[in-house]
Amino acid sequence: MASSGVAAPEFYQNVVVMRHGDRIDNFEPMWVSSATRPWDPPLIQQGRVRAFSTGRELRKKLPFTLNRVFVSPFHRCVQTAAEVVAALSAVSDEEDPSNLTGDGVPIDPSKIKVKIVFLFFCRMSTSKFN
């Protein structure tokens, strides 16, 4: 087959992988003993601050835009994603230094689609590692 001389367009996707923020059970070991859901610890405040700050840095430094976020249903993961998405979707490009988390930050909800993916939620059997 003869080539038409027209280059095929390049299609590619950029993927950013991120771990959840600082979780409470790593800083307050006794939290587990009174928790309703001890397997699903939330973030500490500093974890939320770090996630929001990471979102700000991604917004400033990535040479591409993020259009989708896939997140595990664990509480800490949803909290992390909420902070990152708030920073990425902020209406204003100007940072207010008093905003340490996404609380109260006006966002454009059309910028990023978020999906909770239950396939990320799995339980590993420790017997496989013995």
mmCIF file with all atom_site columns, C-alpha atoms in Angstrom:
data_model
loop_
_atom_site.group_PDB
_atom_site.id
_atom_site.type_symbol
_atom_site.label_atom_id
_atom_site.label_alt_id
_atom_site.label_comp_id
_atom_site.label_asym_id
_atom_site.label_entity_id
_atom_site.label_seq_id
_atom_site.pdbx_PDB_ins_code
_atom_site.Cartn_x
_atom_site.Cartn_y
_atom_site.Cartn_z
_atom_site.occupancy
_atom_site.B_iso_or_equiv
_atom_site.pdbx_formal_charge
_atom_site.auth_seq_id
_atom_site.auth_comp_id
_atom_site.auth_asym_id
_atom_site.auth_atom_id
_atom_site.pdbx_PDB_model_num
ATOM 1   C CA . MET A 1 1   ? 0.000   0.000   0.000  1.00 0.00 ? 1   MET A CA 1
ATOM 2   C CA . ALA A 1 2   ? 1.449   3.355   -0.994 1.00 0.00 ? 2   ALA A CA 1
ATOM 3   C CA . SER A 1 3   ? 2.043   6.023   1.622  1.00 0.00 ? 3   SER A CA 1
ATOM 4   C CA . SER A 1 4   ? 0.078   9.222   1.152  1.00 0.00 ? 4   SER A CA 1
ATOM 5   C CA . GLY A 1 5   ? 2.850   11.298  2.730  1.00 0.00 ? 5   GLY A CA 1
ATOM 6   C CA . VAL A 1 6   ? 0.552   12.408  5.559  1.00 0.00 ? 6   VAL A CA 1
ATOM 7   C CA . ALA A 1 7   ? 1.815   11.470  8.980  1.00 0.00 ? 7   ALA A CA 1
ATOM 8   C CA . ALA A 1 8   ? -0.668  9.761   11.237 1.00 0.00 ? 8   ALA A CA 1
ATOM 9   C CA . PRO A 1 9   ? -1.539  11.872  14.282 1.00 0.00 ? 9   PRO A CA 1
ATOM 10  C CA . GLU A 1 10  ? 0.105   10.845  17.526 1.00 0.00 ? 10  GLU A CA 1
ATOM 11  C CA . PHE A 1 11  ? -2.249  9.822   20.288 1.00 0.00 ? 11  PHE A CA 1
ATOM 12  C CA . TYR A 1 12  ? -0.997  9.385   23.815 1.00 0.00 ? 12  TYR A CA 1
ATOM 13  C CA . GLN A 1 13  ? -2.150  9.731   27.378 1.00 0.00 ? 13  GLN A CA 1
ATOM 14  C CA . ASN A 1 14  ? -0.328  11.100  30.363 1.00 0.00 ? 14  ASN A CA 1
ATOM 15  C CA . VAL A 1 15  ? -0.805  9.236   33.626 1.00 0.00 ? 15  VAL A CA 1
ATOM 16  C CA . VAL A 1 16  ? -0.016  10.592  37.074 1.00 0.00 ? 16  VAL A CA 1
ATOM 17  C CA . VAL A 1 17  ? -0.064  8.137   39.975 1.00 0.00 ? 17  VAL A CA 1
ATOM 18  C CA . MET A 1 18  ? -0.367  9.464   43.494 1.00 0.00 ? 18  MET A CA 1
ATOM 19  C CA . ARG A 1 19  ? -0.563  7.884   46.917 1.00 0.00 ? 19  ARG A CA 1
ATOM 20  C CA . HIS A 1 20  ? -2.990  9.080   49.597 1.00 0.00 ? 20  HIS A CA 1
ATOM 21  C CA . GLY A 1 21  ? -1.989  11.666  52.190 1.00 0.00 ? 21  GLY A CA 1
ATOM 22  C CA . ASP A 1 22  ? -0.961  11.127  55.816 1.00 0.00 ? 22  ASP A CA 1
ATOM 23  C CA . ARG A 1 23  ? -3.491  8.901   57.580 1.00 0.00 ? 23  ARG A CA 1
ATOM 24  C CA . ILE A 1 24  ? -4.515  9.228   61.202 1.00 0.00 ? 24  ILE A CA 1
ATOM 25  C CA . ASP A 1 25  ? -3.558  5.719   62.340 1.00 0.00 ? 25  ASP A CA 1
ATOM 26  C CA . ASN A 1 26  ? 0.097   6.407   61.544 1.00 0.00 ? 26  ASN A CA 1
ATOM 27  C CA . PHE A 1 27  ? 0.089   9.347   63.962 1.00 0.00 ? 27  PHE A CA 1
ATOM 28  C CA . GLU A 1 28  ? -2.444  8.268   66.592 1.00 0.00 ? 28  GLU A CA 1
ATOM 29  C CA . PRO A 1 29  ? -2.017  4.494   67.065 1.00 0.00 ? 29  PRO A CA 1
ATOM 30  C CA . MET A 1 30  ? -4.858  4.331   69.619 1.00 0.00 ? 30  MET A CA 1
ATOM 31  C CA . TRP A 1 31  ? -7.298  5.695   67.014 1.00 0.00 ? 31  TRP A CA 1
ATOM 32  C CA . VAL A 1 32  ? -7.928  2.125   65.798 1.00 0.00 ? 32  VAL A CA 1
ATOM 33  C CA . SER A 1 33  ? -9.243  0.964   69.187 1.00 0.00 ? 33  SER A CA 1
ATOM 34  C CA . SER A 1 34  ? -12.191 3.383   69.101 1.00 0.00 ? 34  SER A CA 1
ATOM 35  C CA . ALA A 1 35  ? -12.753 3.701   65.348 1.00 0.00 ? 35  ALA A CA 1
ATOM 36  C CA . THR A 1 36  ? -16.025 2.662   63.756 1.00 0.00 ? 36  THR A CA 1
ATOM 37  C CA . ARG A 1 37  ? -14.147 1.663   60.599 1.00 0.00 ? 37  ARG A CA 1
ATOM 38  C CA . PRO A 1 38  ? -10.595 0.808   61.739 1.00 0.00 ? 38  PRO A CA 1
ATOM 39  C CA . TRP A 1 39  ? -9.660  -0.502  58.269 1.00 0.00 ? 39  TRP A CA 1
ATOM 40  C CA . ASP A 1 40  ? -10.502 2.860   56.679 1.00 0.00 ? 40  ASP A CA 1
ATOM 41  C CA . PRO A 1 41  ? -8.632  5.663   58.460 1.00 0.00 ? 41  PRO A CA 1
ATOM 42  C CA . PRO A 1 42  ? -9.131  9.269   57.339 1.00 0.00 ? 42  PRO A CA 1
ATOM 43  C CA . LEU A 1 43  ? -6.377  11.781  56.706 1.00 0.00 ? 43  LEU A CA 1
ATOM 44  C CA . ILE A 1 44  ? -4.963  13.983  59.403 1.00 0.00 ? 44  ILE A CA 1
ATOM 45  C CA . GLN A 1 45  ? -5.199  17.720  58.730 1.00 0.00 ? 45  GLN A CA 1
ATOM 46  C CA . GLN A 1 46  ? -1.585  17.828  57.525 1.00 0.00 ? 46  GLN A CA 1
ATOM 47  C CA . GLY A 1 47  ? -2.420  15.088  55.010 1.00 0.00 ? 47  GLY A CA 1
ATOM 48  C CA . ARG A 1 48  ? -5.206  17.261  53.579 1.00 0.00 ? 48  ARG A CA 1
ATOM 49  C CA . VAL A 1 49  ? -2.875  20.279  53.466 1.00 0.00 ? 49  VAL A CA 1
ATOM 50  C CA . ARG A 1 50  ? -0.186  18.278  51.671 1.00 0.00 ? 50  ARG A CA 1
ATOM 51  C CA . ALA A 1 51  ? -2.692  16.895  49.134 1.00 0.00 ? 51  ALA A CA 1
ATOM 52  C CA . PHE A 1 52  ? -4.034  20.383  48.364 1.00 0.00 ? 52  PHE A CA 1
ATOM 53  C CA . SER A 1 53  ? -0.491  21.720  48.050 1.00 0.00 ? 53  SER A CA 1
ATOM 54  C CA . THR A 1 54  ? 0.384   18.857  45.690 1.00 0.00 ? 54  THR A CA 1
ATOM 55  C CA . GLY A 1 55  ? -2.632  19.731  43.553 1.00 0.00 ? 55  GLY A CA 1
ATOM 56  C CA . ARG A 1 56  ? -1.430  23.334  43.364 1.00 0.00 ? 56  ARG A CA 1
ATOM 57  C CA . GLU A 1 57  ? 2.034   22.206  42.302 1.00 0.00 ? 57  GLU A CA 1
ATOM 58  C CA . LEU A 1 58  ? 0.600   19.866  39.656 1.00 0.00 ? 58  LEU A CA 1
ATOM 59  C CA . ARG A 1 59  ? -1.511  22.708  38.295 1.00 0.00 ? 59  ARG A CA 1
ATOM 60  C CA . LYS A 1 60  ? 1.514   24.989  38.020 1.00 0.00 ? 60  LYS A CA 1
ATOM 61  C CA . LYS A 1 61  ? 4.118   22.534  36.778 1.00 0.00 ? 61  LYS A CA 1
ATOM 62  C CA . LEU A 1 62  ? 2.484   19.862  34.631 1.00 0.00 ? 62  LEU A CA 1
ATOM 63  C CA . PRO A 1 63  ? 2.882   20.572  30.908 1.00 0.00 ? 63  PRO A CA 1
ATOM 64  C CA . PHE A 1 64  ? -0.562  19.031  30.304 1.00 0.00 ? 64  PHE A CA 1
ATOM 65  C CA . THR A 1 65  ? -3.977  19.232  31.940 1.00 0.00 ? 65  THR A CA 1
ATOM 66  C CA . LEU A 1 66  ? -5.533  16.456  33.952 1.00 0.00 ? 66  LEU A CA 1
ATOM 67  C CA . ASN A 1 67  ? -9.022  15.573  32.756 1.00 0.00 ? 67  ASN A CA 1
ATOM 68  C CA . ARG A 1 68  ? -9.849  12.510  34.825 1.00 0.00 ? 68  ARG A CA 1
ATOM 69  C CA . VAL A 1 69  ? -9.153  11.227  38.309 1.00 0.00 ? 69  VAL A CA 1
ATOM 70  C CA . PHE A 1 70  ? -9.675  7.603   39.259 1.00 0.00 ? 70  PHE A CA 1
ATOM 71  C CA . VAL A 1 71  ? -9.725  6.972   42.993 1.00 0.00 ? 71  VAL A CA 1
ATOM 72  C CA . SER A 1 72  ? -10.110 4.064   45.382 1.00 0.00 ? 72  SER A CA 1
ATOM 73  C CA . PRO A 1 73  ? -13.188 4.152   47.655 1.00 0.00 ? 73  PRO A CA 1
ATOM 74  C CA . PHE A 1 74  ? -11.075 4.259   50.834 1.00 0.00 ? 74  PHE A CA 1
ATOM 75  C CA . HIS A 1 75  ? -11.858 7.385   52.851 1.00 0.00 ? 75  HIS A CA 1
ATOM 76  C CA . ARG A 1 76  ? -8.247  8.596   52.860 1.00 0.00 ? 76  ARG A CA 1
ATOM 77  C CA . CYS A 1 77  ? -8.029  8.213   49.072 1.00 0.00 ? 77  CYS A CA 1
ATOM 78  C CA . VAL A 1 78  ? -11.277 10.088  48.449 1.00 0.00 ? 78  VAL A CA 1
ATOM 79  C CA . GLN A 1 79  ? -10.115 12.864  50.808 1.00 0.00 ? 79  GLN A CA 1
ATOM 80  C CA . THR A 1 80  ? -6.772  13.094  49.000 1.00 0.00 ? 80  THR A CA 1
ATOM 81  C CA . ALA A 1 81  ? -8.471  13.218  45.598 1.00 0.00 ? 81  ALA A CA 1
ATOM 82  C CA . ALA A 1 82  ? -10.913 15.887  46.814 1.00 0.00 ? 82  ALA A CA 1
ATOM 83  C CA . GLU A 1 83  ? -8.043  18.146  47.882 1.00 0.00 ? 83  GLU A CA 1
ATOM 84  C CA . VAL A 1 84  ? -6.037  17.613  44.680 1.00 0.00 ? 84  VAL A CA 1
ATOM 85  C CA . VAL A 1 85  ? -9.105  18.157  42.479 1.00 0.00 ? 85  VAL A CA 1
ATOM 86  C CA . ALA A 1 86  ? -10.038 21.324  44.396 1.00 0.00 ? 86  ALA A CA 1
ATOM 87  C CA . ALA A 1 87  ? -6.582  22.748  43.691 1.00 0.00 ? 87  ALA A CA 1
ATOM 88  C CA . LEU A 1 88  ? -6.603  21.657  40.049 1.00 0.00 ? 88  LEU A CA 1
ATOM 89  C CA . SER A 1 89  ? -10.142 22.953  39.453 1.00 0.00 ? 89  SER A CA 1
ATOM 90  C CA . ALA A 1 90  ? -9.841  26.250  41.314 1.00 0.00 ? 90  ALA A CA 1
ATOM 91  C CA . VAL A 1 91  ? -11.583 29.068  39.432 1.00 0.00 ? 91  VAL A CA 1
ATOM 92  C CA . SER A 1 92  ? -8.800  31.531  40.156 1.00 0.00 ? 92  SER A CA 1
ATOM 93  C CA . ASP A 1 93  ? -5.190  30.990  39.114 1.00 0.00 ? 93  ASP A CA 1
ATOM 94  C CA . GLU A 1 94  ? -4.080  33.232  41.958 1.00 0.00 ? 94  GLU A CA 1
ATOM 95  C CA . GLU A 1 95  ? -3.263  31.345  45.115 1.00 0.00 ? 95  GLU A CA 1
ATOM 96  C CA . ASP A 1 96  ? -4.605  32.602  48.409 1.00 0.00 ? 96  ASP A CA 1
ATOM 97  C CA . PRO A 1 97  ? -1.930  31.643  50.950 1.00 0.00 ? 97  PRO A CA 1
ATOM 98  C CA . SER A 1 98  ? -4.590  31.432  53.665 1.00 0.00 ? 98  SER A CA 1
ATOM 99  C CA . ASN A 1 99  ? -6.221  28.485  51.841 1.00 0.00 ? 99  ASN A CA 1
ATOM 100 C CA . LEU A 1 100 ? -4.321  25.458  53.068 1.00 0.00 ? 100 LEU A CA 1
ATOM 101 C CA . THR A 1 101 ? -7.036  23.001  52.001 1.00 0.00 ? 101 THR A CA 1
ATOM 102 C CA . GLY A 1 102 ? -9.783  22.976  49.405 1.00 0.00 ? 102 GLY A CA 1
ATOM 103 C CA . ASP A 1 103 ? -12.401 24.096  51.945 1.00 0.00 ? 103 ASP A CA 1
ATOM 104 C CA . GLY A 1 104 ? -14.154 27.147  50.539 1.00 0.00 ? 104 GLY A CA 1
ATOM 105 C CA . VAL A 1 105 ? -12.087 27.303  47.337 1.00 0.00 ? 105 VAL A CA 1
ATOM 106 C CA . PRO A 1 106 ? -14.402 28.111  44.392 1.00 0.00 ? 106 PRO A CA 1
ATOM 107 C CA . ILE A 1 107 ? -13.988 25.420  41.735 1.00 0.00 ? 107 ILE A CA 1
ATOM 108 C CA . ASP A 1 108 ? -15.109 24.815  38.168 1.00 0.00 ? 108 ASP A CA 1
ATOM 109 C CA . PRO A 1 109 ? -16.705 21.344  38.353 1.00 0.00 ? 109 PRO A CA 1
ATOM 110 C CA . SER A 1 110 ? -16.462 20.891  34.594 1.00 0.00 ? 110 SER A CA 1
ATOM 111 C CA . LYS A 1 111 ? -12.638 20.796  34.579 1.00 0.00 ? 111 LYS A CA 1
ATOM 112 C CA . ILE A 1 112 ? -12.043 17.280  35.920 1.00 0.00 ? 112 ILE A CA 1
ATOM 113 C CA . LYS A 1 113 ? -14.206 14.187  36.001 1.00 0.00 ? 113 LYS A CA 1
ATOM 114 C CA . VAL A 1 114 ? -13.762 11.985  39.066 1.00 0.00 ? 114 VAL A CA 1
ATOM 115 C CA . LYS A 1 115 ? -14.639 8.316   39.275 1.00 0.00 ? 115 LYS A CA 1
ATOM 116 C CA . ILE A 1 116 ? -14.466 6.072   42.307 1.00 0.00 ? 116 ILE A CA 1
ATOM 117 C CA . VAL A 1 117 ? -13.188 2.734   41.067 1.00 0.00 ? 117 VAL A CA 1
ATOM 118 C CA . PHE A 1 118 ? -14.094 -0.191  43.270 1.00 0.00 ? 118 PHE A CA 1
ATOM 119 C CA . LEU A 1 119 ? -11.687 -2.488  41.441 1.00 0.00 ? 119 LEU A CA 1
ATOM 120 C CA . PHE A 1 120 ? -8.877  -0.683  43.268 1.00 0.00 ? 120 PHE A CA 1
ATOM 121 C CA . PHE A 1 121 ? -10.385 -2.017  46.474 1.00 0.00 ? 121 PHE A CA 1
ATOM 122 C CA . CYS A 1 122 ? -8.912  -5.443  47.014 1.00 0.00 ? 122 CYS A CA 1
ATOM 123 C CA . ARG A 1 123 ? -7.840  -7.583  49.891 1.00 0.00 ? 123 ARG A CA 1
ATOM 124 C CA . MET A 1 124 ? -4.587  -9.441  49.727 1.00 0.00 ? 124 MET A CA 1
ATOM 125 C CA . SER A 1 125 ? -4.310  -12.817 51.318 1.00 0.00 ? 125 SER A CA 1
ATOM 126 C CA . THR A 1 126 ? -1.259  -12.975 53.580 1.00 0.00 ? 126 THR A CA 1
ATOM 127 C CA . SER A 1 127 ? -1.062  -16.736 53.078 1.00 0.00 ? 127 SER A CA 1
ATOM 128 C CA . LYS A 1 128 ? 0.347   -16.142 49.589 1.00 0.00 ? 128 LYS A CA 1
ATOM 129 C CA . PHE A 1 129 ? 3.358   -14.423 51.139 1.00 0.00 ? 129 PHE A CA 1
ATOM 130 C CA . ASN A 1 130 ? 4.262   -16.996 53.773 1.00 0.00 ? 130 ASN A CA 1
#
